[in-house]
Amino acid sequence: MKKFKFTKFLSSMIAFVMVLFLLVPLSSANAEESKPFKQDSQSESTLQLKAAIAEQLSLSKDGPTLHESLQNVSGNQEVAVIVHLSEKPVALEQGISQVKGQKFSNARANEVRSNVKSQQAQVKKRISY
């Protein structure tokens, strides 16, 4: 009687282990399917980066514009303005380099930053006249 119970228990355990081994390859196949999904999310972030770059470049190509609320302002009235420089900001240059697959060095960042600061100084000088 004990031998029969032991055999029944052993056969149940073997059947359980076999079912587990059948399910294990399915779980590893699911892991492989999730990898392309992660790659898609990376390409999605790249697409978002490209869209942001395109938006910033289109703003710089539009040229000077004056908002409607500033059309009828007299010369003695102070107004706050936003000046878009022709030099690209450091973050934009870094994004363009990233999309192209190039490295953006600190030296290049400093060069771009100095160009932007130089142009800012020129604008401030012209405004002060």
mmCIF file of N, CA and C in Angstrom:
data_model
loop_
_atom_site.group_PDB
_atom_site.id
_atom_site.type_symbol
_atom_site.label_atom_id
_atom_site.label_comp_id
_atom_site.label_asym_id
_atom_site.label_seq_id
_atom_site.Cartn_x
_atom_site.Cartn_y
_atom_site.Cartn_z
ATOM 1 N N MET A 1 0.809 -1.182 0.000
ATOM 2 C CA MET A 1 0.000 0.000 0.000
ATOM 3 C C MET A 1 0.864 1.263 0.000
ATOM 4 N N LYS A 2 1.936 1.263 0.825
ATOM 5 C CA LYS A 2 2.820 2.416 0.854
ATOM 6 C C LYS A 2 3.528 2.592 -0.480
ATOM 7 N N LYS A 3 3.875 1.458 -1.113
ATOM 8 C CA LYS A 3 4.561 1.522 -2.391
ATOM 9 C C LYS A 3 3.638 2.103 -3.470
ATOM 10 N N PHE A 4 2.372 1.759 -3.418
ATOM 11 C CA PHE A 4 1.411 2.272 -4.366
ATOM 12 C C PHE A 4 1.247 3.802 -4.216
ATOM 13 N N LYS A 5 1.171 4.282 -2.949
ATOM 14 C CA LYS A 5 1.037 5.721 -2.708
ATOM 15 C C LYS A 5 2.295 6.466 -3.159
ATOM 16 N N PHE A 6 3.452 5.848 -2.904
ATOM 17 C CA PHE A 6 4.713 6.472 -3.316
ATOM 18 C C PHE A 6 4.794 6.556 -4.843
ATOM 19 N N THR A 7 4.388 5.489 -5.533
ATOM 20 C CA THR A 7 4.398 5.471 -6.993
ATOM 21 C C THR A 7 3.417 6.507 -7.546
ATOM 22 N N LYS A 8 2.265 6.601 -6.934
ATOM 23 C CA LYS A 8 1.272 7.572 -7.371
ATOM 24 C C LYS A 8 1.797 9.001 -7.154
ATOM 25 N N PHE A 9 2.419 9.249 -6.004
ATOM 26 C CA PHE A 9 2.993 10.556 -5.724
ATOM 27 C C PHE A 9 4.120 10.888 -6.697
ATOM 28 N N LEU A 10 4.985 9.907 -6.959
ATOM 29 C CA LEU A 10 6.111 10.114 -7.868
ATOM 30 C C LEU A 10 5.626 10.381 -9.291
ATOM 31 N N SER A 11 4.633 9.644 -9.751
ATOM 32 C CA SER A 11 4.121 9.867 -11.102
ATOM 33 C C SER A 11 3.430 11.229 -11.200
ATOM 34 N N SER A 12 2.767 11.661 -10.138
ATOM 35 C CA SER A 12 2.149 12.994 -10.136
ATOM 36 C C SER A 12 3.212 14.079 -10.204
ATOM 37 N N MET A 13 4.297 13.927 -9.462
ATOM 38 C CA MET A 13 5.383 14.899 -9.470
ATOM 39 C C MET A 13 6.046 14.955 -10.850
ATOM 40 N N ILE A 14 6.257 13.794 -11.460
ATOM 41 C CA ILE A 14 6.871 13.763 -12.793
ATOM 42 C C ILE A 14 5.969 14.465 -13.811
ATOM 43 N N ALA A 15 4.675 14.202 -13.718
ATOM 44 C CA ALA A 15 3.739 14.859 -14.635
ATOM 45 C C ALA A 15 3.756 16.378 -14.416
ATOM 46 N N PHE A 16 3.828 16.807 -13.165
ATOM 47 C CA PHE A 16 3.872 18.231 -12.850
ATOM 48 C C PHE A 16 5.149 18.872 -13.403
ATOM 49 N N VAL A 17 6.277 18.202 -13.247
ATOM 50 C CA VAL A 17 7.554 18.719 -13.743
ATOM 51 C C VAL A 17 7.537 18.791 -15.278
ATOM 52 N N MET A 18 6.953 17.798 -15.922
ATOM 53 C CA MET A 18 6.874 17.801 -17.389
ATOM 54 C C MET A 18 6.030 18.986 -17.884
ATOM 55 N N VAL A 19 4.942 19.270 -17.196
ATOM 56 C CA VAL A 19 4.111 20.412 -17.569
ATOM 57 C C VAL A 19 4.901 21.706 -17.394
ATOM 58 N N LEU A 20 5.662 21.794 -16.311
ATOM 59 C CA LEU A 20 6.483 22.985 -16.100
ATOM 60 C C LEU A 20 7.506 23.155 -17.220
ATOM 61 N N PHE A 21 8.156 22.060 -17.617
ATOM 62 C CA PHE A 21 9.140 22.143 -18.694
ATOM 63 C C PHE A 21 8.500 22.528 -20.026
ATOM 64 N N LEU A 22 7.245 22.171 -20.217
ATOM 65 C CA LEU A 22 6.551 22.574 -21.436
ATOM 66 C C LEU A 22 6.252 24.077 -21.425
ATOM 67 N N LEU A 23 6.001 24.639 -20.249
ATOM 68 C CA LEU A 23 5.667 26.053 -20.152
ATOM 69 C C LEU A 23 6.888 26.962 -20.163
ATOM 70 N N VAL A 24 8.039 26.462 -19.769
ATOM 71 C CA VAL A 24 9.245 27.289 -19.694
ATOM 72 C C VAL A 24 9.649 27.845 -21.060
ATOM 73 N N PRO A 25 9.669 27.064 -22.127
ATOM 74 C CA PRO A 25 10.023 27.651 -23.413
ATOM 75 C C PRO A 25 9.048 28.746 -23.854
ATOM 76 N N LEU A 26 7.796 28.661 -23.473
ATOM 77 C CA LEU A 26 6.830 29.696 -23.819
ATOM 78 C C LEU A 26 7.171 31.013 -23.129
ATOM 79 N N SER A 27 7.614 30.936 -21.893
ATOM 80 C CA SER A 27 7.962 32.170 -21.196
ATOM 81 C C SER A 27 9.223 32.790 -21.788
ATOM 82 N N SER A 28 10.165 31.977 -22.260
ATOM 83 C CA SER A 28 11.362 32.547 -22.886
ATOM 84 C C SER A 28 11.018 33.129 -24.254
ATOM 85 N N ALA A 29 10.043 32.568 -24.941
ATOM 86 C CA ALA A 29 9.613 33.135 -26.218
ATOM 87 C C ALA A 29 8.939 34.482 -25.990
ATOM 88 N N ASN A 30 8.209 34.618 -24.886
ATOM 89 C CA ASN A 30 7.590 35.908 -24.573
ATOM 90 C C ASN A 30 8.641 36.963 -24.294
ATOM 91 N N ALA A 31 9.753 36.575 -23.680
ATOM 92 C CA ALA A 31 10.823 37.528 -23.412
ATOM 93 C C ALA A 31 11.438 38.012 -24.712
ATOM 94 N N GLU A 32 11.566 37.155 -25.692
ATOM 95 C CA GLU A 32 12.102 37.554 -26.981
ATOM 96 C C GLU A 32 11.152 38.500 -27.708
ATOM 97 N N GLU A 33 9.846 38.287 -27.544
ATOM 98 C CA GLU A 33 8.875 39.154 -28.190
ATOM 99 C C GLU A 33 8.874 40.546 -27.581
ATOM 100 N N SER A 34 9.241 40.666 -26.313
ATOM 101 C CA SER A 34 9.227 41.977 -25.681
ATOM 102 C C SER A 34 10.435 42.813 -26.100
ATOM 103 N N LYS A 35 11.508 42.205 -26.563
ATOM 104 C CA LYS A 35 12.681 42.958 -26.983
ATOM 105 C C LYS A 35 12.404 43.874 -28.175
ATOM 106 N N PRO A 36 11.745 43.411 -29.225
ATOM 107 C CA PRO A 36 11.444 44.344 -30.314
ATOM 108 C C PRO A 36 10.550 45.496 -29.869
ATOM 109 N N PHE A 37 9.686 45.238 -28.897
ATOM 110 C CA PHE A 37 8.832 46.320 -28.405
ATOM 111 C C PHE A 37 9.680 47.418 -27.785
ATOM 112 N N LYS A 38 10.712 47.040 -27.029
ATOM 113 C CA LYS A 38 11.596 48.039 -26.443
ATOM 114 C C LYS A 38 12.337 48.798 -27.528
ATOM 115 N N GLN A 39 12.725 48.120 -28.595
ATOM 116 C CA GLN A 39 13.400 48.795 -29.686
ATOM 117 C C GLN A 39 12.465 49.784 -30.368
ATOM 118 N N ASP A 40 11.179 49.437 -30.456
ATOM 119 C CA ASP A 40 10.209 50.362 -31.038
ATOM 120 C C ASP A 40 10.082 51.618 -30.192
ATOM 121 N N SER A 41 10.132 51.459 -28.858
ATOM 122 C CA SER A 41 10.024 52.638 -28.003
ATOM 123 C C SER A 41 11.241 53.529 -28.179
ATOM 124 N N GLN A 42 12.407 52.938 -28.452
ATOM 125 C CA GLN A 42 13.587 53.749 -28.708
ATOM 126 C C GLN A 42 13.416 54.502 -30.023
ATOM 127 N N SER A 43 12.896 53.851 -31.019
ATOM 128 C CA SER A 43 12.700 54.551 -32.283
ATOM 129 C C SER A 43 11.607 55.615 -32.139
ATOM 130 N N GLU A 44 10.653 55.379 -31.238
ATOM 131 C CA GLU A 44 9.618 56.380 -30.991
ATOM 132 C C GLU A 44 10.238 57.629 -30.363
ATOM 133 N N SER A 45 11.162 57.431 -29.439
ATOM 134 C CA SER A 45 11.818 58.589 -28.836
ATOM 135 C C SER A 45 12.674 59.314 -29.869
ATOM 136 N N THR A 46 13.254 58.568 -30.788
ATOM 137 C CA THR A 46 14.029 59.185 -31.865
ATOM 138 C C THR A 46 13.112 59.999 -32.765
ATOM 139 N N LEU A 47 11.934 59.474 -33.047
ATOM 140 C CA LEU A 47 10.968 60.212 -33.862
ATOM 141 C C LEU A 47 10.519 61.490 -33.162
ATOM 142 N N GLN A 48 10.320 61.412 -31.852
ATOM 143 C CA GLN A 48 9.934 62.604 -31.105
ATOM 144 C C GLN A 48 11.052 63.638 -31.123
ATOM 145 N N LEU A 49 12.290 63.154 -31.012
ATOM 146 C CA LEU A 49 13.436 64.056 -31.063
ATOM 147 C C LEU A 49 13.528 64.733 -32.424
ATOM 148 N N LYS A 50 13.314 63.964 -33.489
ATOM 149 C CA LYS A 50 13.349 64.529 -34.836
ATOM 150 C C LYS A 50 12.240 65.561 -35.028
ATOM 151 N N ALA A 51 11.063 65.282 -34.478
ATOM 152 C CA ALA A 51 9.954 66.233 -34.601
ATOM 153 C C ALA A 51 10.268 67.531 -33.860
ATOM 154 N N ALA A 52 10.861 67.422 -32.683
ATOM 155 C CA ALA A 52 11.216 68.619 -31.917
ATOM 156 C C ALA A 52 12.278 69.432 -32.651
ATOM 157 N N ILE A 53 13.239 68.750 -33.251
ATOM 158 C CA ILE A 53 14.288 69.443 -34.012
ATOM 159 C C ILE A 53 13.678 70.162 -35.209
ATOM 160 N N ALA A 54 12.787 69.473 -35.920
ATOM 161 C CA ALA A 54 12.147 70.082 -37.090
ATOM 162 C C ALA A 54 11.339 71.314 -36.692
ATOM 163 N N GLU A 55 10.652 71.244 -35.556
ATOM 164 C CA GLU A 55 9.866 72.390 -35.088
ATOM 165 C C GLU A 55 10.773 73.582 -34.772
ATOM 166 N N GLN A 56 11.888 73.319 -34.104
ATOM 167 C CA GLN A 56 12.810 74.406 -33.761
ATOM 168 C C GLN A 56 13.451 75.007 -35.010
ATOM 169 N N LEU A 57 13.803 74.163 -35.964
ATOM 170 C CA LEU A 57 14.410 74.676 -37.195
ATOM 171 C C LEU A 57 13.407 75.480 -38.015
ATOM 172 N N SER A 58 12.142 75.076 -37.993
ATOM 173 C CA SER A 58 11.135 75.831 -38.746
ATOM 174 C C SER A 58 10.902 77.205 -38.110
ATOM 175 N N LEU A 59 11.014 77.290 -36.786
ATOM 176 C CA LEU A 59 10.873 78.592 -36.123
ATOM 177 C C LEU A 59 11.979 79.547 -36.544
ATOM 178 N N SER A 60 13.188 79.009 -36.706
ATOM 179 C CA SER A 60 14.302 79.883 -37.081
ATOM 180 C C SER A 60 14.242 80.277 -38.551
ATOM 181 N N LYS A 61 13.591 79.483 -39.389
ATOM 182 C CA LYS A 61 13.502 79.796 -40.819
ATOM 183 C C LYS A 61 12.384 80.786 -41.139
ATOM 184 N N ASP A 62 11.425 80.937 -40.229
ATOM 185 C CA ASP A 62 10.285 81.816 -40.483
ATOM 186 C C ASP A 62 10.686 83.276 -40.598
ATOM 187 N N GLY A 63 11.764 83.668 -39.984
ATOM 188 C CA GLY A 63 12.188 85.057 -40.033
ATOM 189 C C GLY A 63 11.517 85.867 -38.948
ATOM 190 N N PRO A 64 11.756 87.169 -38.938
ATOM 191 C CA PRO A 64 11.204 88.008 -37.871
ATOM 192 C C PRO A 64 9.692 88.160 -37.999
ATOM 193 N N THR A 65 9.025 88.070 -36.868
ATOM 194 C CA THR A 65 7.579 88.277 -36.817
ATOM 195 C C THR A 65 7.261 89.148 -35.613
ATOM 196 N N LEU A 66 6.199 89.904 -35.715
ATOM 197 C CA LEU A 66 5.746 90.765 -34.643
ATOM 198 C C LEU A 66 4.346 90.328 -34.242
ATOM 199 N N HIS A 67 4.173 90.037 -32.967
ATOM 200 C CA HIS A 67 2.880 89.570 -32.468
ATOM 201 C C HIS A 67 1.820 90.652 -32.655
ATOM 202 N N GLU A 68 0.576 90.222 -32.832
ATOM 203 C CA GLU A 68 -0.538 91.151 -33.074
ATOM 204 C C GLU A 68 -0.679 92.190 -31.964
ATOM 205 N N SER A 69 -0.435 91.779 -30.734
ATOM 206 C CA SER A 69 -0.617 92.712 -29.611
ATOM 207 C C SER A 69 0.449 93.805 -29.604
ATOM 208 N N LEU A 70 1.522 93.638 -30.354
ATOM 209 C CA LEU A 70 2.588 94.639 -30.407
ATOM 210 C C LEU A 70 2.505 95.521 -31.647
ATOM 211 N N GLN A 71 1.512 95.311 -32.489
ATOM 212 C CA GLN A 71 1.403 96.052 -33.732
ATOM 213 C C GLN A 71 1.212 97.554 -33.507
ATOM 214 N N ASN A 72 0.419 97.936 -32.517
ATOM 215 C CA ASN A 72 0.063 99.343 -32.319
ATOM 216 C C ASN A 72 0.682 99.928 -31.055
ATOM 217 N N VAL A 73 1.866 99.475 -30.675
ATOM 218 C CA VAL A 73 2.514 99.967 -29.465
ATOM 219 C C VAL A 73 3.302 101.221 -29.812
ATOM 220 N N SER A 74 3.175 102.238 -28.943
ATOM 221 C CA SER A 74 3.911 103.483 -29.189
ATOM 222 C C SER A 74 5.373 103.316 -28.772
ATOM 223 N N GLY A 75 6.229 104.244 -29.177
ATOM 224 C CA GLY A 75 7.659 104.149 -28.929
ATOM 225 C C GLY A 75 8.062 104.310 -27.484
ATOM 226 N N ASN A 76 7.199 104.927 -26.643
ATOM 227 C CA ASN A 76 7.554 105.168 -25.252
ATOM 228 C C ASN A 76 7.109 104.051 -24.318
ATOM 229 N N GLN A 77 6.454 103.075 -24.819
ATOM 230 C CA GLN A 77 5.896 102.017 -23.990
ATOM 231 C C GLN A 77 6.873 100.844 -23.909
ATOM 232 N N GLU A 78 7.074 100.306 -22.684
ATOM 233 C CA GLU A 78 7.959 99.162 -22.502
ATOM 234 C C GLU A 78 7.178 97.879 -22.746
ATOM 235 N N VAL A 79 7.812 96.947 -23.447
ATOM 236 C CA VAL A 79 7.205 95.642 -23.708
ATOM 237 C C VAL A 79 8.264 94.568 -23.526
ATOM 238 N N ALA A 80 7.819 93.396 -23.140
ATOM 239 C CA ALA A 80 8.712 92.248 -23.042
ATOM 240 C C ALA A 80 8.719 91.539 -24.391
ATOM 241 N N VAL A 81 9.883 91.179 -24.868
ATOM 242 C CA VAL A 81 9.991 90.519 -26.165
ATOM 243 C C VAL A 81 10.823 89.248 -26.036
ATOM 244 N N ILE A 82 10.636 88.365 -26.973
ATOM 245 C CA ILE A 82 11.444 87.152 -27.094
ATOM 246 C C ILE A 82 12.195 87.264 -28.407
ATOM 247 N N VAL A 83 13.490 87.168 -28.335
ATOM 248 C CA VAL A 83 14.325 87.274 -29.526
ATOM 249 C C VAL A 83 14.851 85.879 -29.852
ATOM 250 N N HIS A 84 14.535 85.412 -31.058
ATOM 251 C CA HIS A 84 15.063 84.128 -31.527
ATOM 252 C C HIS A 84 16.356 84.411 -32.283
ATOM 253 N N LEU A 85 17.434 83.826 -31.795
ATOM 254 C CA LEU A 85 18.730 84.035 -32.426
ATOM 255 C C LEU A 85 18.891 83.116 -33.629
ATOM 256 N N SER A 86 19.752 83.513 -34.550
ATOM 257 C CA SER A 86 20.017 82.653 -35.701
ATOM 258 C C SER A 86 20.955 81.509 -35.328
ATOM 259 N N GLU A 87 21.746 81.688 -34.274
ATOM 260 C CA GLU A 87 22.607 80.609 -33.781
ATOM 261 C C GLU A 87 21.737 79.568 -33.090
ATOM 262 N N LYS A 88 22.026 78.303 -33.336
ATOM 263 C CA LYS A 88 21.252 77.229 -32.715
ATOM 264 C C LYS A 88 21.715 77.043 -31.269
ATOM 265 N N PRO A 89 20.777 76.817 -30.347
ATOM 266 C CA PRO A 89 21.144 76.572 -28.954
ATOM 267 C C PRO A 89 21.917 75.262 -28.798
ATOM 268 N N VAL A 90 22.583 75.123 -27.664
ATOM 269 C CA VAL A 90 23.407 73.941 -27.402
ATOM 270 C C VAL A 90 22.553 72.672 -27.432
ATOM 271 N N ALA A 91 21.386 72.706 -26.811
ATOM 272 C CA ALA A 91 20.524 71.520 -26.760
ATOM 273 C C ALA A 91 20.075 71.099 -28.153
ATOM 274 N N LEU A 92 19.792 72.057 -29.020
ATOM 275 C CA LEU A 92 19.375 71.742 -30.385
ATOM 276 C C LEU A 92 20.528 71.109 -31.156
ATOM 277 N N GLU A 93 21.711 71.673 -31.023
ATOM 278 C CA GLU A 93 22.889 71.095 -31.687
ATOM 279 C C GLU A 93 23.162 69.685 -31.169
ATOM 280 N N GLN A 94 22.975 69.493 -29.864
ATOM 281 C CA GLN A 94 23.197 68.173 -29.273
ATOM 282 C C GLN A 94 22.175 67.170 -29.815
ATOM 283 N N GLY A 95 20.924 67.582 -29.945
ATOM 284 C CA GLY A 95 19.889 66.707 -30.494
ATOM 285 C C GLY A 95 20.156 66.358 -31.943
ATOM 286 N N ILE A 96 20.610 67.323 -32.731
ATOM 287 C CA ILE A 96 20.922 67.066 -34.138
ATOM 288 C C ILE A 96 22.063 66.061 -34.240
ATOM 289 N N SER A 97 23.083 66.209 -33.398
ATOM 290 C CA SER A 97 24.204 65.268 -33.397
ATOM 291 C C SER A 97 23.746 63.877 -32.994
ATOM 292 N N GLN A 98 22.844 63.804 -32.014
ATOM 293 C CA GLN A 98 22.340 62.514 -31.544
ATOM 294 C C GLN A 98 21.554 61.814 -32.644
ATOM 295 N N VAL A 99 20.739 62.544 -33.369
ATOM 296 C CA VAL A 99 19.954 61.941 -34.458
ATOM 297 C C VAL A 99 20.876 61.420 -35.560
ATOM 298 N N LYS A 100 21.951 62.160 -35.832
ATOM 299 C CA LYS A 100 22.901 61.738 -36.858
ATOM 300 C C LYS A 100 23.801 60.601 -36.384
ATOM 301 N N GLY A 101 23.761 60.289 -35.079
ATOM 302 C CA GLY A 101 24.592 59.228 -34.538
ATOM 303 C C GLY A 101 26.009 59.668 -34.227
ATOM 304 N N GLN A 102 26.210 60.968 -34.134
ATOM 305 C CA GLN A 102 27.536 61.504 -33.826
ATOM 306 C C GLN A 102 27.611 61.856 -32.346
ATOM 307 N N LYS A 103 28.844 61.897 -31.838
ATOM 308 C CA LYS A 103 29.042 62.297 -30.451
ATOM 309 C C LYS A 103 29.116 63.813 -30.366
ATOM 310 N N PHE A 104 28.588 64.340 -29.289
ATOM 311 C CA PHE A 104 28.588 65.782 -29.063
ATOM 312 C C PHE A 104 29.530 66.036 -27.893
ATOM 313 N N SER A 105 30.715 66.534 -28.196
ATOM 314 C CA SER A 105 31.745 66.706 -27.174
ATOM 315 C C SER A 105 31.521 67.986 -26.366
ATOM 316 N N ASN A 106 32.184 68.052 -25.227
ATOM 317 C CA ASN A 106 32.113 69.250 -24.396
ATOM 318 C C ASN A 106 32.747 70.435 -25.109
ATOM 319 N N ALA A 107 33.788 70.173 -25.883
ATOM 320 C CA ALA A 107 34.436 71.252 -26.633
ATOM 321 C C ALA A 107 33.462 71.858 -27.642
ATOM 322 N N ARG A 108 32.701 71.002 -28.324
ATOM 323 C CA ARG A 108 31.697 71.486 -29.287
ATOM 324 C C ARG A 108 30.598 72.257 -28.566
ATOM 325 N N ALA A 109 30.195 71.772 -27.385
ATOM 326 C CA ALA A 109 29.167 72.463 -26.604
ATOM 327 C C ALA A 109 29.660 73.844 -26.191
ATOM 328 N N ASN A 110 30.901 73.933 -25.782
ATOM 329 C CA ASN A 110 31.464 75.233 -25.387
ATOM 330 C C ASN A 110 31.557 76.175 -26.578
ATOM 331 N N GLU A 111 31.895 75.630 -27.742
ATOM 332 C CA GLU A 111 31.980 76.441 -28.961
ATOM 333 C C GLU A 111 30.606 77.011 -29.322
ATOM 334 N N VAL A 112 29.592 76.160 -29.292
ATOM 335 C CA VAL A 112 28.224 76.598 -29.612
ATOM 336 C C VAL A 112 27.757 77.622 -28.585
ATOM 337 N N ARG A 113 28.035 77.346 -27.312
ATOM 338 C CA ARG A 113 27.634 78.261 -26.241
ATOM 339 C C ARG A 113 28.283 79.638 -26.421
ATOM 340 N N SER A 114 29.565 79.659 -26.793
ATOM 341 C CA SER A 114 30.245 80.945 -26.986
ATOM 342 C C SER A 114 29.670 81.694 -28.195
ATOM 343 N N ASN A 115 29.296 80.969 -29.250
ATOM 344 C CA ASN A 115 28.661 81.614 -30.416
ATOM 345 C C ASN A 115 27.322 82.245 -30.034
ATOM 346 N N VAL A 116 26.544 81.523 -29.231
ATOM 347 C CA VAL A 116 25.240 82.032 -28.807
ATOM 348 C C VAL A 116 25.422 83.263 -27.922
ATOM 349 N N LYS A 117 26.366 83.185 -26.980
ATOM 350 C CA LYS A 117 26.596 84.332 -26.091
ATOM 351 C C LYS A 117 27.093 85.542 -26.871
ATOM 352 N N SER A 118 27.900 85.322 -27.890
ATOM 353 C CA SER A 118 28.380 86.414 -28.725
ATOM 354 C C SER A 118 27.216 87.077 -29.448
ATOM 355 N N GLN A 119 26.324 86.270 -29.998
ATOM 356 C CA GLN A 119 25.177 86.837 -30.703
ATOM 357 C C GLN A 119 24.229 87.545 -29.728
ATOM 358 N N GLN A 120 24.074 86.992 -28.519
ATOM 359 C CA GLN A 120 23.251 87.661 -27.517
ATOM 360 C C GLN A 120 23.823 89.033 -27.184
ATOM 361 N N ALA A 121 25.128 89.121 -27.057
ATOM 362 C CA ALA A 121 25.774 90.402 -26.752
ATOM 363 C C ALA A 121 25.533 91.409 -27.875
ATOM 364 N N GLN A 122 25.600 90.932 -29.123
ATOM 365 C CA GLN A 122 25.341 91.827 -30.248
ATOM 366 C C GLN A 122 23.917 92.352 -30.234
ATOM 367 N N VAL A 123 22.968 91.462 -29.913
ATOM 368 C CA VAL A 123 21.556 91.875 -29.871
ATOM 369 C C VAL A 123 21.344 92.880 -28.753
ATOM 370 N N LYS A 124 21.904 92.625 -27.574
ATOM 371 C CA LYS A 124 21.758 93.559 -26.450
ATOM 372 C C LYS A 124 22.363 94.913 -26.785
ATOM 373 N N LYS A 125 23.474 94.895 -27.497
ATOM 374 C CA LYS A 125 24.134 96.146 -27.883
ATOM 375 C C LYS A 125 23.252 96.934 -28.847
ATOM 376 N N ARG A 126 22.650 96.243 -29.813
ATOM 377 C CA ARG A 126 21.792 96.926 -30.787
ATOM 378 C C ARG A 126 20.509 97.435 -30.146
ATOM 379 N N ILE A 127 19.993 96.715 -29.159
ATOM 380 C CA ILE A 127 18.748 97.137 -28.490
ATOM 381 C C ILE A 127 19.008 98.362 -27.632
ATOM 382 N N SER A 128 20.187 98.453 -27.050
ATOM 383 C CA SER A 128 20.472 99.556 -26.128
ATOM 384 C C SER A 128 20.578 100.911 -26.820
ATOM 385 N N TYR A 129 20.710 100.948 -28.132
ATOM 386 C CA TYR A 129 20.811 102.227 -28.846
ATOM 387 C C TYR A 129 19.530 102.962 -28.817
#
